[in-house]
Amino acid sequence: MGRFNVAVVLMMVLPLLICCYLVTVKVLSFDAFVGMNGFYFLLAVIFAVLGLLVGRQVLQDLLRQLVEANRQLATFNQRQAEFVNHVAHELRAPLTVVKGALDNLADGLHGSMTPDQLQPVRMSLQETDRMKRLANDLLDLARIEAGRVHLERRELHLQELLQGLAATYRPLCAQRGLGLTVELPPEPVRVWGDRDRLSQVLINLLTNAMKFTNAGGITLELRSEGDAVEIEISDTGSGIPAGDLERIFEKFERVESDDRSGAGLGLPIARALTQQHGGRLWATSELGKGSQFHLRLPIGQPTIPGPS
Ligand code: ADP
């Protein structure tokens, strides 16, 4: 029997003895300390002291083991992050060279190519782009997790930001036969945020909405809600199973039935950046009908304002 079990048994004996003690004697009477009652009382005290001593020792040992396991886990996590960071870094440079060479081939810099020759070059280019995106996402996530991303906060006019994004993405949506609607309140809505990083979050949500929607469209809606603002990006796409709504914000996690390309890093990056702004990002969805991603940001300046 382990020491933990011994401690538990000893501690369980105590209430049993106290029960025997209470059934046989009236509380607060001198009879409590004589004859069998006194024996029960003594036994209860001995077991209680033993239980406490062993329990204390066991808890101390457990605590020590937990602290050590935690320390090892933190070291392991840090080494793993450093390794991923290193690999992603090392991959980026050769990928840039390969992409450059493939671009030159595709552009006919080394002589014209037949369509049959061009097709594998274009395919390789697509794959190189995908690997570059993956390397960049891995580096980005490593920087965010290590707290090395510093937000350049400024006052942002959200209507202007969303209209700018919609103007860029409307033609791409149209190419896929999708509509892009923007619903904005008449009064100006401003937040204190990093323009590039918030755009990165919104672009990730918009490109996902486009990727997972075959018909219908995407809506970008901005709402003021008390001391916060909410941007909702909704689509009429495949939807996400209820059990996956939180999981997709974890690294490398994707909806199981989804066979489209992607590494599952966009949403964890988007959530981490939102949280750095003091906000929240979550999803709601109805399978087969579409999904909504909610980006909630606090209004108002932080206590330590960024450069303006
Ligand atoms: P990626 O799209 O590169 O795989 P993300 O982290 O951006 O990585 O998304 C994770 C997964 O969440 C996607 O692979 C997809 O399964 C699911 N997902 C994200 N956005 C949507 C959406 N708008 N509609 C349906 N599924 C989505």
PDB file of N, CA and C in Angstrom, residues 104-118 121:
ATOM      1  N   ASN A 104      11.292  32.587 -61.893  1.00  0.00           N
ATOM      2  CA  ASN A 104      12.023  32.888 -63.130  1.00  0.00           C
ATOM      3  C   ASN A 104      11.644  31.916 -64.241  1.00  0.00           C
ATOM      4  N   LEU A 105      11.560  30.618 -63.867  1.00  0.00           N
ATOM      5  CA  LEU A 105      11.169  29.598 -64.856  1.00  0.00           C
ATOM      6  C   LEU A 105       9.776  29.891 -65.402  1.00  0.00           C
ATOM      7  N   ALA A 106       8.836  30.154 -64.454  1.00  0.00           N
ATOM      8  CA  ALA A 106       7.439  30.373 -64.857  1.00  0.00           C
ATOM      9  C   ALA A 106       7.301  31.624 -65.712  1.00  0.00           C
ATOM     10  N   ASP A 107       8.155  32.634 -65.422  1.00  0.00           N
ATOM     11  CA  ASP A 107       8.074  33.884 -66.200  1.00  0.00           C
ATOM     12  C   ASP A 107       8.804  33.773 -67.543  1.00  0.00           C
ATOM     13  N   GLY A 108       9.409  32.608 -67.809  1.00  0.00           N
ATOM     14  CA  GLY A 108      10.072  32.384 -69.098  1.00  0.00           C
ATOM     15  C   GLY A 108      11.435  33.028 -69.213  1.00  0.00           C
ATOM     16  N   LEU A 109      12.062  33.332 -68.060  1.00  0.00           N
ATOM     17  CA  LEU A 109      13.373  33.991 -68.075  1.00  0.00           C
ATOM     18  C   LEU A 109      14.457  33.078 -68.657  1.00  0.00           C
ATOM     19  N   HIS A 110      14.239  31.761 -68.538  1.00  0.00           N
ATOM     20  CA  HIS A 110      15.222  30.816 -69.087  1.00  0.00           C
ATOM     21  C   HIS A 110      14.705  30.182 -70.377  1.00  0.00           C
ATOM     22  N   GLY A 111      13.858  30.849 -71.078  1.00  0.00           N
ATOM     23  CA  GLY A 111      13.293  30.309 -72.317  1.00  0.00           C
ATOM     24  C   GLY A 111      11.841  29.933 -72.111  1.00  0.00           C
ATOM     25  N   SER A 112      11.096  29.957 -73.195  1.00  0.00           N
ATOM     26  CA  SER A 112       9.660  29.672 -73.044  1.00  0.00           C
ATOM     27  C   SER A 112       9.433  28.178 -72.789  1.00  0.00           C
ATOM     28  N   MET A 113       8.334  27.878 -72.138  1.00  0.00           N
ATOM     29  CA  MET A 113       8.030  26.489 -71.789  1.00  0.00           C
ATOM     30  C   MET A 113       6.685  26.096 -72.374  1.00  0.00           C
ATOM     31  N   THR A 114       6.555  24.798 -72.642  1.00  0.00           N
ATOM     32  CA  THR A 114       5.266  24.309 -73.138  1.00  0.00           C
ATOM     33  C   THR A 114       4.311  24.229 -71.940  1.00  0.00           C
ATOM     34  N   PRO A 115       2.985  24.226 -72.182  1.00  0.00           N
ATOM     35  CA  PRO A 115       2.042  24.105 -71.052  1.00  0.00           C
ATOM     36  C   PRO A 115       2.330  22.886 -70.189  1.00  0.00           C
ATOM     37  N   ASP A 116       2.766  21.771 -70.829  1.00  0.00           N
ATOM     38  CA  ASP A 116       3.059  20.558 -70.048  1.00  0.00           C
ATOM     39  C   ASP A 116       4.244  20.769 -69.110  1.00  0.00           C
ATOM     40  N   GLN A 117       5.216  21.574 -69.571  1.00  0.00           N
ATOM     41  CA  GLN A 117       6.387  21.842 -68.724  1.00  0.00           C
ATOM     42  C   GLN A 117       6.026  22.851 -67.617  1.00  0.00           C
ATOM     43  N   LEU A 118       5.141  23.787 -68.016  1.00  0.00           N
ATOM     44  CA  LEU A 118       4.780  24.869 -67.086  1.00  0.00           C
ATOM     45  C   LEU A 118       3.942  24.361 -65.901  1.00  0.00           C
ATOM     46  N   VAL A 121       5.820  23.304 -62.844  1.00  0.00           N
ATOM     47  CA  VAL A 121       6.505  24.460 -62.249  1.00  0.00           C
ATOM     48  C   VAL A 121       5.500  25.254 -61.414  1.00  0.00           C
TER      49      VAL A 121
END
